[in-house]
Coordinates of C-alpha atoms and ligand atoms in Angstrom, one line a residue:
M1 CA 78.2 99.0 114.7
T2 CA 75.4 96.7 115.6
F3 CA 74.0 94.2 113.1
K4 CA 70.6 92.2 114.0
P5 CA 70.7 89.4 110.9
A6 CA 67.0 89.1 109.6
P7 CA 64.9 86.0 110.4
W8 CA 65.4 82.6 108.2
P9 CA 64.1 81.3 106.2
R10 CA 61.8 83.7 104.7
H11 CA 60.5 85.0 101.2
L12 CA 63.3 86.2 98.4
R13 CA 62.9 88.5 95.6
S14 CA 64.1 85.6 93.3
Q15 CA 61.1 83.5 94.5
E16 CA 58.9 86.6 92.5
W17 CA 60.4 85.1 89.2
F18 CA 61.0 81.5 90.3
G19 CA 58.5 80.4 93.1
G20 CA 55.1 79.0 92.8
N21 CA 52.7 77.8 90.0
G22 CA 51.9 80.9 88.4
R23 CA 52.1 81.3 84.5
D24 CA 55.0 84.0 85.0
Q25 CA 56.7 81.4 87.1
I26 CA 56.6 78.6 85.1
Y27 CA 57.7 80.6 82.2
H28 CA 60.9 81.5 84.2
R29 CA 61.6 78.4 85.5
G30 CA 61.6 76.6 82.3
W31 CA 63.5 78.5 80.6
M32 CA 66.2 78.3 82.9
K33 CA 65.8 74.6 82.9
N34 CA 67.1 74.7 79.5
Q35 CA 70.8 74.7 80.9
G36 CA 70.0 71.4 83.3
F37 CA 69.2 73.1 86.3
P38 CA 66.7 70.5 88.4
H39 CA 63.8 71.4 89.7
D40 CA 64.8 71.8 93.2
M41 CA 67.4 74.7 92.6
F42 CA 64.3 77.0 92.6
D43 CA 63.0 76.0 96.2
G44 CA 63.4 79.4 97.6
R45 CA 67.3 79.3 98.2
P46 CA 69.3 82.2 97.6
V47 CA 69.9 83.3 94.0
I48 CA 73.9 84.7 93.7
G49 CA 74.4 86.9 90.8
I50 CA 78.0 86.5 89.6
L51 CA 78.2 90.0 88.2
N52 CA 81.5 89.3 85.7
T53 CA 83.4 92.0 84.3
W54 CA 85.3 89.7 82.0
S55 CA 86.4 90.6 78.5
E56 CA 89.4 90.2 76.3
L57 CA 89.2 94.3 75.9
T58 CA 89.4 94.4 79.8
P59 CA 92.9 92.4 79.6
C60 CA 93.2 93.1 83.3
N61 CA 89.9 91.0 83.8
A62 CA 90.3 88.5 81.2
H63 CA 91.1 85.6 84.2
L64 CA 88.0 86.3 86.0
N65 CA 85.7 83.5 84.0
V66 CA 88.0 81.4 85.8
L67 CA 87.5 83.1 89.2
A68 CA 83.8 82.8 88.4
E69 CA 84.0 78.8 88.8
F70 CA 85.5 79.2 92.2
V71 CA 82.7 81.8 93.3
K72 CA 80.2 79.2 92.2
R73 CA 81.6 76.4 93.9
G74 CA 81.8 78.5 97.1
V75 CA 77.7 79.4 96.5
Y76 CA 76.7 75.7 95.9
E77 CA 78.6 74.9 99.1
A78 CA 76.7 77.1 101.2
G79 CA 73.3 76.1 99.4
G80 CA 73.1 79.0 97.2
F81 CA 71.8 78.8 93.3
P82 CA 74.8 80.6 91.3
V83 CA 74.1 82.5 88.0
E84 CA 76.8 84.0 86.0
V85 CA 76.0 87.4 84.3
P86 CA 78.3 89.4 81.8
V87 CA 78.1 92.9 82.5
F88 CA 79.5 96.2 81.3
S89 CA 83.2 96.1 81.2
A90 CA 84.7 99.5 80.8
S91 CA 88.8 98.9 79.9
E92 CA 91.2 101.4 81.1
S93 CA 93.6 100.4 78.9
A94 CA 91.3 100.3 75.6
F95 CA 88.0 102.4 75.8
R96 CA 87.9 105.7 74.0
P97 CA 87.7 108.6 74.3
T98 CA 88.2 107.7 78.2
A99 CA 87.5 104.7 80.4
M100 CA 85.7 107.3 82.9
M101 CA 83.4 108.5 80.5
F102 CA 81.4 105.1 81.0
R103 CA 81.7 104.4 84.3
N104 CA 78.6 106.0 84.9
L105 CA 77.2 103.9 82.3
A106 CA 78.2 100.9 83.3
A107 CA 76.8 101.4 86.8
M108 CA 73.6 102.5 85.2
A109 CA 73.5 99.3 83.3
V110 CA 74.6 97.0 86.0
E111 CA 72.3 98.5 88.5
E112 CA 69.5 97.8 86.1
Q113 CA 70.6 94.3 85.7
M114 CA 70.8 93.8 89.5
R115 CA 67.1 95.4 89.8
G116 CA 65.5 93.8 86.7
Q117 CA 66.6 90.2 86.9
P118 CA 66.1 87.1 89.7
M119 CA 69.0 87.8 91.9
D120 CA 68.9 88.3 95.8
G121 CA 72.7 89.0 96.3
C122 CA 75.6 89.6 94.2
V123 CA 79.4 88.8 93.9
L124 CA 81.1 91.8 91.7
L125 CA 83.8 90.4 90.0
V126 CA 86.3 93.2 89.0
G127 CA 89.5 94.5 88.6
C128 CA 90.3 97.2 86.3
D129 CA 90.1 100.6 87.2
K130 CA 86.6 101.7 86.5
T131 CA 84.9 98.4 87.0
T132 CA 85.0 98.2 91.0
P133 CA 83.8 101.6 91.3
S134 CA 81.2 101.1 88.9
L135 CA 79.9 97.9 90.1
L136 CA 80.2 99.4 93.6
M137 CA 78.3 102.6 92.7
A138 CA 75.3 100.0 91.4
A139 CA 75.3 97.8 94.3
A140 CA 74.9 101.1 96.5
S141 CA 71.8 102.2 94.4
T142 CA 70.1 99.1 94.5
D143 CA 70.7 97.9 98.0
L144 CA 71.1 94.2 97.3
P145 CA 73.5 92.2 99.6
S146 CA 77.0 92.3 97.6
I147 CA 80.6 91.5 98.0
I148 CA 83.5 92.5 95.9
V149 CA 86.0 90.1 94.5
T150 CA 88.7 91.3 92.5
G151 CA 91.1 89.8 90.1
G152 CA 94.3 90.6 91.9
P153 CA 97.4 92.5 90.4
M154 CA 99.6 90.9 88.3
L155 CA 103.1 89.7 89.2
N156 CA 106.0 91.9 89.4
G157 CA 107.5 93.2 85.9
Y158 CA 111.3 93.2 85.8
F159 CA 113.6 95.0 83.1
K160 CA 117.2 94.0 83.1
G161 CA 117.2 92.9 86.4
E162 CA 115.3 95.7 87.5
R163 CA 111.6 96.2 88.9
V164 CA 108.9 97.9 86.8
G165 CA 106.1 98.6 87.2
S166 CA 102.5 99.1 85.4
G167 CA 102.1 102.4 84.1
T168 CA 104.9 104.0 86.4
H169 CA 107.6 102.7 84.1
L170 CA 105.7 103.0 81.0
W171 CA 105.8 107.0 81.6
K172 CA 109.5 107.2 83.0
F173 CA 110.3 104.9 79.8
S174 CA 108.6 107.3 77.4
E175 CA 110.2 110.3 78.8
A176 CA 113.5 108.4 78.3
V177 CA 112.7 107.9 74.6
K178 CA 112.2 111.6 74.3
A179 CA 114.9 112.4 76.1
G180 CA 117.3 110.2 73.6
E181 CA 118.4 107.9 76.5
M182 CA 116.3 104.6 75.7
S183 CA 115.8 103.3 72.2
Q184 CA 112.5 102.0 70.4
E185 CA 113.8 98.4 70.7
E186 CA 114.0 98.9 74.5
F187 CA 111.0 100.1 74.6
A188 CA 109.1 97.5 73.4
E189 CA 111.4 94.8 75.4
A190 CA 110.5 96.6 78.6
E191 CA 106.6 97.2 77.6
A192 CA 106.5 93.3 77.8
S193 CA 108.5 92.8 80.6
M194 CA 105.7 95.1 82.4
S195 CA 102.6 92.6 81.9
R196 CA 103.8 89.3 82.3
S197 CA 100.8 87.6 83.9
A198 CA 97.2 87.4 84.2
G199 CA 95.8 90.4 86.7
S200 CA 95.5 94.5 86.8
C201 CA 98.4 97.0 87.2
N202 CA 100.7 95.8 89.7
T203 CA 101.7 99.1 91.3
M204 CA 99.7 100.9 93.7
G205 CA 97.6 102.5 90.5
T206 CA 93.9 103.0 90.5
A207 CA 93.0 99.3 90.2
S208 CA 95.1 98.3 93.2
T209 CA 94.1 101.6 95.2
M210 CA 90.2 100.6 94.2
A211 CA 90.7 97.1 95.4
S212 CA 92.1 98.3 98.5
M213 CA 89.3 101.1 99.0
A214 CA 86.8 98.1 98.5
E215 CA 88.2 96.3 101.5
A216 CA 89.0 99.5 103.8
L217 CA 84.9 100.3 103.0
G218 CA 83.9 96.8 104.5
M219 CA 82.8 95.6 101.1
A220 CA 85.4 92.7 100.5
L221 CA 86.7 89.8 102.5
S222 CA 89.6 91.0 104.6
G223 CA 92.9 90.1 102.4
N224 CA 91.1 90.5 99.1
A225 CA 93.1 93.5 97.9
A226 CA 96.6 92.1 97.3
I227 CA 96.6 88.6 96.4
P228 CA 98.0 88.1 92.9
A229 CA 96.0 87.4 90.3
V230 CA 97.5 84.0 89.5
D231 CA 98.0 82.7 93.1
S232 CA 95.9 79.9 94.1
R233 CA 94.7 81.7 97.6
R234 CA 92.9 84.4 94.9
R235 CA 90.9 81.3 93.9
V236 CA 90.5 80.2 97.7
M237 CA 89.3 84.1 98.1
A238 CA 86.6 83.8 95.4
Q239 CA 85.4 80.7 96.9
M240 CA 85.0 81.8 100.2
S241 CA 83.2 84.9 99.0
G242 CA 81.1 82.7 97.1
R243 CA 80.3 81.1 100.3
R244 CA 80.0 84.1 102.5
I245 CA 77.5 86.2 99.9
V246 CA 74.6 83.1 100.6
Q247 CA 74.9 84.1 104.2
M248 CA 74.9 87.8 103.6
V249 CA 71.6 87.3 101.8
K250 CA 70.2 84.9 104.7
D251 CA 70.9 87.7 107.0
D252 CA 70.1 90.5 104.7
L253 CA 73.6 92.3 105.2
K254 CA 73.0 95.0 102.4
P255 CA 75.3 97.7 101.3
S256 CA 73.7 100.4 103.2
D257 CA 74.7 98.3 106.7
V258 CA 78.2 98.8 105.7
L259 CA 78.6 102.0 103.9
K260 CA 78.5 104.5 106.6
K261 CA 80.3 107.6 107.1
E262 CA 82.5 105.8 109.1
A263 CA 83.7 103.1 106.4
F264 CA 84.3 106.0 104.0
E265 CA 86.8 107.8 106.8
N266 CA 88.7 104.3 107.5
A267 CA 88.7 104.0 103.4
I268 CA 90.4 108.0 103.2
R269 CA 92.7 107.1 105.8
T270 CA 93.9 103.9 104.1
N271 CA 94.3 105.9 100.7
A272 CA 96.9 108.1 102.3
A273 CA 98.7 105.2 104.1
I274 CA 99.0 103.2 101.0
G275 CA 99.9 106.3 98.9
G276 CA 96.7 105.6 96.6
S277 CA 95.2 107.4 93.4
T278 CA 93.8 110.2 93.6
N279 CA 90.9 108.8 91.1
A280 CA 89.6 107.4 94.5
V281 CA 88.8 110.8 95.4
I282 CA 86.1 110.9 92.5
H283 CA 85.0 107.2 93.0
L284 CA 84.4 107.2 96.6
L285 CA 82.3 110.8 96.5
A286 CA 80.1 108.8 93.8
I287 CA 79.8 106.0 96.0
A288 CA 78.9 107.9 98.8
G289 CA 76.5 110.0 96.6
R290 CA 74.7 106.7 95.8
V291 CA 74.2 105.2 99.3
G292 CA 73.2 108.8 100.8
V293 CA 76.7 109.7 102.9
D294 CA 77.3 113.3 102.7
L295 CA 81.1 113.1 101.7
T296 CA 83.1 116.2 100.9
L297 CA 86.3 117.0 99.5
D298 CA 87.0 118.7 102.4
D299 CA 86.7 115.2 104.6
W300 CA 89.4 114.0 102.1
D301 CA 91.8 116.6 103.3
R302 CA 90.7 116.3 106.9
C303 CA 91.3 112.7 107.1
G304 CA 94.2 112.2 105.3
R305 CA 96.0 115.0 107.1
E306 CA 97.3 113.1 109.8
V307 CA 98.1 109.6 108.2
P308 CA 101.7 108.9 107.3
T309 CA 102.3 106.8 103.7
I310 CA 103.7 103.6 105.0
V311 CA 103.3 101.5 101.8
N312 CA 106.7 101.6 100.1
L313 CA 104.9 100.8 96.5
M314 CA 105.4 102.3 93.2
P315 CA 104.3 105.3 92.2
S316 CA 105.4 106.8 95.5
G317 CA 107.8 104.1 96.5
K318 CA 109.9 101.2 95.5
Y319 CA 107.8 97.7 95.6
L320 CA 104.9 96.2 94.1
M321 CA 101.9 94.4 95.0
E322 CA 103.1 91.2 95.1
E323 CA 105.6 92.2 97.7
F324 CA 102.6 93.9 99.4
F325 CA 100.9 90.9 99.6
Y326 CA 103.7 88.4 101.1
A327 CA 104.1 91.4 103.6
G328 CA 100.7 91.0 104.7
G329 CA 98.8 93.2 102.6
L330 CA 96.3 95.8 103.9
P331 CA 95.2 94.2 106.8
V332 CA 98.6 95.0 108.3
V333 CA 98.0 98.9 107.1
I334 CA 94.5 98.5 108.5
K335 CA 95.8 97.2 112.0
R336 CA 98.2 100.0 112.0
L337 CA 95.7 102.6 111.3
G338 CA 93.6 101.0 114.1
E339 CA 96.9 101.0 116.3
A340 CA 97.4 104.7 115.8
G341 CA 93.6 105.7 116.6
L342 CA 93.0 106.5 113.0
L343 CA 90.4 103.9 112.3
H344 CA 86.6 103.4 113.4
K345 CA 87.1 100.2 114.9
D346 CA 83.5 99.0 114.8
A347 CA 82.8 99.5 111.4
L348 CA 81.1 96.8 110.3
T349 CA 82.3 94.8 107.1
V350 CA 80.7 92.2 105.0
S351 CA 82.3 89.2 106.7
G352 CA 80.1 90.3 109.7
Q353 CA 82.9 91.1 111.6
T354 CA 84.2 94.9 112.6
A355 CA 87.1 96.6 110.7
W356 CA 89.5 95.8 113.9
E357 CA 88.3 92.4 114.7
Q358 CA 89.5 90.9 111.4
V359 CA 93.1 92.5 111.3
K360 CA 94.1 92.7 115.4
D361 CA 95.8 89.5 115.2
V362 CA 97.8 90.3 111.7
T363 CA 101.8 90.3 111.2
N364 CA 103.7 92.7 109.0
H365 CA 106.5 90.4 107.7
N366 CA 108.5 93.1 105.7
E367 CA 109.4 96.4 107.4
D368 CA 110.8 97.7 104.1
V369 CA 107.5 97.1 102.3
I370 CA 105.5 98.4 105.1
L371 CA 107.3 100.9 106.7
P372 CA 107.5 101.7 110.6
A373 CA 106.0 105.5 111.1
D374 CA 109.3 107.0 111.5
K375 CA 110.3 106.3 108.1
A376 CA 107.3 106.9 106.5
L377 CA 107.5 108.4 102.6
A378 CA 104.9 111.3 103.6
K379 CA 104.3 112.2 107.0
S380 CA 101.1 113.4 105.8
G381 CA 100.4 111.3 103.0
G382 CA 96.7 112.4 102.8
V383 CA 95.4 113.7 99.1
V384 CA 95.6 117.0 99.6
V385 CA 92.4 119.7 98.9
L386 CA 93.8 123.3 97.1
K387 CA 91.2 126.2 97.0
G388 CA 91.6 129.4 95.7
N389 CA 90.0 131.6 93.0
L390 CA 91.8 129.1 90.5
A391 CA 89.6 126.4 92.1
P392 CA 86.8 127.8 94.0
K393 CA 85.4 124.3 94.5
G394 CA 88.7 122.4 95.0
A395 CA 91.7 120.6 93.2
V396 CA 93.3 117.9 94.4
L397 CA 97.3 116.9 94.6
K398 CA 99.1 113.6 95.8
P399 CA 101.8 114.5 98.1
S400 CA 103.4 111.3 98.2
A401 CA 104.1 111.4 94.4
A402 CA 105.0 115.4 94.2
S403 CA 108.4 117.0 94.8
P404 CA 109.1 118.6 98.0
Q405 CA 111.2 121.7 96.4
L406 CA 107.6 122.1 94.5
M407 CA 105.2 122.4 97.0
V408 CA 105.4 126.3 97.3
H409 CA 106.0 127.7 93.9
R410 CA 105.1 130.6 91.6
G411 CA 105.7 130.3 88.1
R412 CA 104.9 131.7 84.5
A413 CA 101.7 129.7 83.1
V414 CA 102.0 128.1 79.6
V415 CA 98.7 127.3 78.3
F416 CA 97.4 124.4 76.7
E417 CA 93.7 124.9 75.3
D418 CA 93.0 121.3 75.1
I419 CA 94.4 118.0 74.9
D420 CA 94.9 118.4 71.1
D421 CA 96.7 122.0 71.8
Y422 CA 98.8 120.4 74.0
K423 CA 100.2 117.6 71.9
A424 CA 100.4 119.8 68.9
K425 CA 102.8 122.2 70.8
I426 CA 104.8 120.1 73.6
N427 CA 107.5 118.9 71.4
D428 CA 108.0 122.2 69.9
E429 CA 111.5 123.5 70.6
A430 CA 110.2 127.0 70.2
L431 CA 107.9 126.7 73.1
D432 CA 108.4 129.6 75.2
I433 CA 108.7 127.2 78.6
D434 CA 111.4 126.3 81.0
E435 CA 111.3 124.2 84.3
T436 CA 110.1 127.2 86.5
C437 CA 106.9 127.9 84.3
V438 CA 103.6 126.2 85.2
M439 CA 101.8 124.0 82.7
V440 CA 98.0 124.9 82.4
L441 CA 95.8 122.4 80.9
K442 CA 92.6 123.1 80.1
N443 CA 88.9 121.5 78.7
C444 CA 89.8 117.7 79.8
G445 CA 87.3 117.8 82.5
P446 CA 84.0 115.5 83.1
K447 CA 82.0 117.7 80.7
G448 CA 85.2 119.0 78.3
Y449 CA 86.9 116.1 77.4
P450 CA 84.6 114.2 77.4
G451 CA 85.0 112.2 80.5
M452 CA 87.9 113.7 82.6
A453 CA 91.0 111.9 80.9
E454 CA 93.9 110.5 82.5
V455 CA 96.1 113.2 80.9
G456 CA 96.7 115.7 83.8
N457 CA 100.3 114.5 84.5
M458 CA 101.3 115.8 81.0
G459 CA 104.7 114.7 80.0
L460 CA 107.5 117.6 80.1
P461 CA 108.9 119.4 77.0
P462 CA 111.9 117.3 75.7
K463 CA 114.5 120.7 76.3
V464 CA 113.4 120.9 80.1
L465 CA 113.8 116.7 80.4
R466 CA 116.9 116.8 78.1
K467 CA 118.7 119.2 81.3
G468 CA 117.6 116.1 83.7
I469 CA 114.5 117.8 85.1
T470 CA 111.7 115.4 85.6
D471 CA 109.0 117.5 87.6
M472 CA 107.2 120.7 86.7
V473 CA 103.8 122.2 88.3
R474 CA 101.0 121.0 86.4
I475 CA 97.4 122.4 86.6
S476 CA 94.4 120.9 85.1
D477 CA 90.6 119.9 85.3
A478 CA 91.9 116.2 84.2
R479 CA 92.9 113.3 86.1
M480 CA 95.8 111.3 86.4
S481 CA 96.9 107.8 86.5
G482 CA 97.1 106.3 89.9
T483 CA 100.3 105.1 88.3
A484 CA 101.8 108.3 87.7
Y485 CA 103.5 111.0 89.7
G486 CA 104.6 114.5 89.9
T487 CA 103.5 117.5 91.3
V488 CA 100.2 117.6 89.5
C489 CA 97.0 119.6 90.6
L490 CA 94.3 117.9 89.3
H491 CA 90.4 117.7 89.0
T492 CA 90.3 121.8 89.1
S493 CA 86.7 122.5 89.6
P494 CA 84.8 124.2 88.3
E495 CA 86.1 122.6 85.0
A496 CA 87.2 124.7 82.1
A497 CA 84.4 123.6 80.1
A498 CA 81.7 124.6 82.8
G499 CA 83.1 128.1 82.8
G500 CA 85.4 127.7 86.0
P501 CA 88.3 130.1 86.3
L502 CA 90.8 127.7 84.9
A503 CA 89.1 128.6 81.6
V504 CA 90.6 132.1 81.5
V505 CA 94.4 131.4 82.3
Q506 CA 96.3 133.1 79.9
N507 CA 100.0 132.6 78.6
G508 CA 102.3 134.7 80.9
D509 CA 99.8 134.8 84.0
F510 CA 101.4 134.3 87.4
I511 CA 100.1 131.4 89.6
E512 CA 101.0 130.4 93.1
L513 CA 100.9 126.9 94.3
D514 CA 101.2 126.7 98.0
V515 CA 100.4 122.8 99.7
P516 CA 100.9 123.6 102.8
N517 CA 98.1 126.2 103.2
R518 CA 96.0 124.6 100.5
R519 CA 96.2 127.6 97.8
L520 CA 95.9 127.6 94.2
H521 CA 95.7 131.2 92.9
L522 CA 96.1 132.7 89.8
D523 CA 97.9 136.3 90.4
I524 CA 95.4 138.8 88.5
S525 CA 93.0 141.2 90.0
E526 CA 89.2 140.2 90.8
A527 CA 88.4 142.7 88.5
E528 CA 90.4 141.2 85.6
L529 CA 89.3 137.7 86.5
A530 CA 85.2 138.6 86.4
E531 CA 86.0 140.7 82.9
R532 CA 87.9 137.3 81.7
L533 CA 85.1 134.9 82.9
A534 CA 82.0 137.6 81.3
A535 CA 83.8 137.3 77.9
W536 CA 84.3 133.2 78.0
K537 CA 83.1 130.9 75.3
P538 CA 83.6 127.4 75.5
L539 CA 85.6 125.4 73.4
H540 CA 85.2 121.4 74.1
P541 CA 83.6 119.3 71.8
Q542 CA 79.8 119.6 71.9
Y543 CA 77.5 116.3 71.1
D544 CA 73.7 116.5 70.0
S545 CA 73.0 112.8 70.4
G546 CA 74.0 109.3 72.0
Y547 CA 75.6 108.6 75.4
A548 CA 78.3 111.2 74.7
W549 CA 75.5 114.0 74.8
L550 CA 73.6 112.2 77.8
H551 CA 77.1 112.6 79.7
Q552 CA 77.7 116.4 79.0
Q553 CA 74.1 117.2 79.7
H554 CA 74.3 115.2 82.8
V555 CA 77.3 114.8 84.7
Q556 CA 78.3 116.7 87.6
G557 CA 81.6 118.1 89.2
A558 CA 84.5 116.3 89.7
D559 CA 84.6 118.3 93.8
T560 CA 81.3 115.8 94.0
G561 CA 82.3 112.6 92.4
A562 CA 81.4 113.3 88.4
D563 CA 78.1 111.1 88.5
L564 CA 75.0 111.7 86.6
D565 CA 72.7 114.0 88.5
F566 CA 70.0 111.7 87.6
L567 CA 71.4 108.7 89.2
K568 CA 72.8 109.8 92.6
G569 CA 70.9 108.2 95.5
C570 CA 69.7 104.9 96.5
R571 CA 66.8 103.4 94.3
G572 CA 66.6 99.8 96.0
A573 CA 65.6 96.8 94.2
P574 CA 61.8 96.6 94.1
V575 CA 60.3 93.7 92.1
G576 CA 58.9 95.2 89.1
R577 CA 56.0 93.9 86.9
D578 CA 56.2 90.9 84.5
S579 CA 54.1 90.3 81.7
H580 CA 54.3 88.3 78.3
Ligands
FES601 FE1 93.3 97.9 83.9 FE2 95.5 99.2 84.8 S1 94.8 99.3 83.5 S2 94.2 97.8 85.8

């Protein structure tokens, strides 16, 4: 892509607040001077907002205040004026009912912070799952020059000499406890072993996936995604990004220059190659909606089909992010896509270089971590998009985390009307279920939960686990943690709470899953389906006030990214009025 830098010097939007000697400008400068900034800091140099999702209740981001200092170094070195600004931090591990309900609220809040305050460019300091997409959505809607710096993953976890991965082993160990194979004391010890340093989940879960998506989209400097949180090179990355954003402001290099359809296709293929989280589907659709790129679920299936999963990381494989970094990290994967003809090589990135220029000379240092194509974990690693009378607008499945023997399966439905119904019944020995059944969970979508929780990878019933069975076909309108695994059909659209066919599945119905033919079918007649849908009544929690109400009224389906309808699109960052 050809990009022509804007002329420099020129008038910046921050000068509307700080430049000149009008009453408003004196007022704004005067207040800032109470922090000890000298007068020449307001002379027209780029003001860089360091938007920091630091929070002690977002443990994955709890070290970002340290990284912010390194971003500041870089901004000062390049002649900018850094201002650190705390922003909404949607913690994956602590927010109820689910962090996903707050992704859009965070995006809305950050967008207004960017637009309403004197910033010429932004460094987005993120890490935990929802913090990365929410700030990217905000940046796409304001179109202010922006660069992502993620906090980086935690170091490897080890328990009894074996690698243990965030989330992935939590699911495994909790099933082992249910099956009577692990004690509660061992579980507590394993839990501590999993989280032994600052940083985000160390598996290729949603945080690592979204860091990789930011890099593959071209919104972070090359190599950003995999550097461990506590590695000194993470600080160097922060400093370099601080330097770079100043030049991006001078050049007027904006998100809309980078976030083209080609960038999204590069990211989708990268997701397939890394065995990334299904959550990336929803987040990329939402980001595309903000920047006006026509991206659909079908693009996910089309672009991912031809890409093998070559990154041998949990939950699909065996290693963790620390080893991915030592092997060369994401630049090696992007280079491999380029060599295979699967990369839009000339896609522009925030570095000013193209996607190809910045990876063409990198080396793979470990072929057991980044595998040769003939040893791929899945030949066709892309997220599969299923359609049929059970999912007219689509459902997704991650083949690299699923069981090959279940890819074509017909089974009797065992239905849970909502998450409470599931919790009440799943451990009941009298539940009429065996491993050939299909578990169906309703009312866990964007509107229904509300917020589309990560409950789609329902744990199996103990009586099935005791037989040594670890996977069954599961279908829901929920999401699944990027650290999870299984033959799990997710994001079924329209969701049950919106009256989609999922809402009318009954115990004893038969369901057909056919991954090769992309089919998800409820085996009842059209007339029967129509009759049931006509008789359907909503069964999800209803709110009449507060943000939950706003969310339920305006959230869109998972098939288009589950954004709020009135937040779609780019609104820019015009300088508004001021009066005191
Ligand atoms: Fe925050 Fe996994 S819970 S990165």
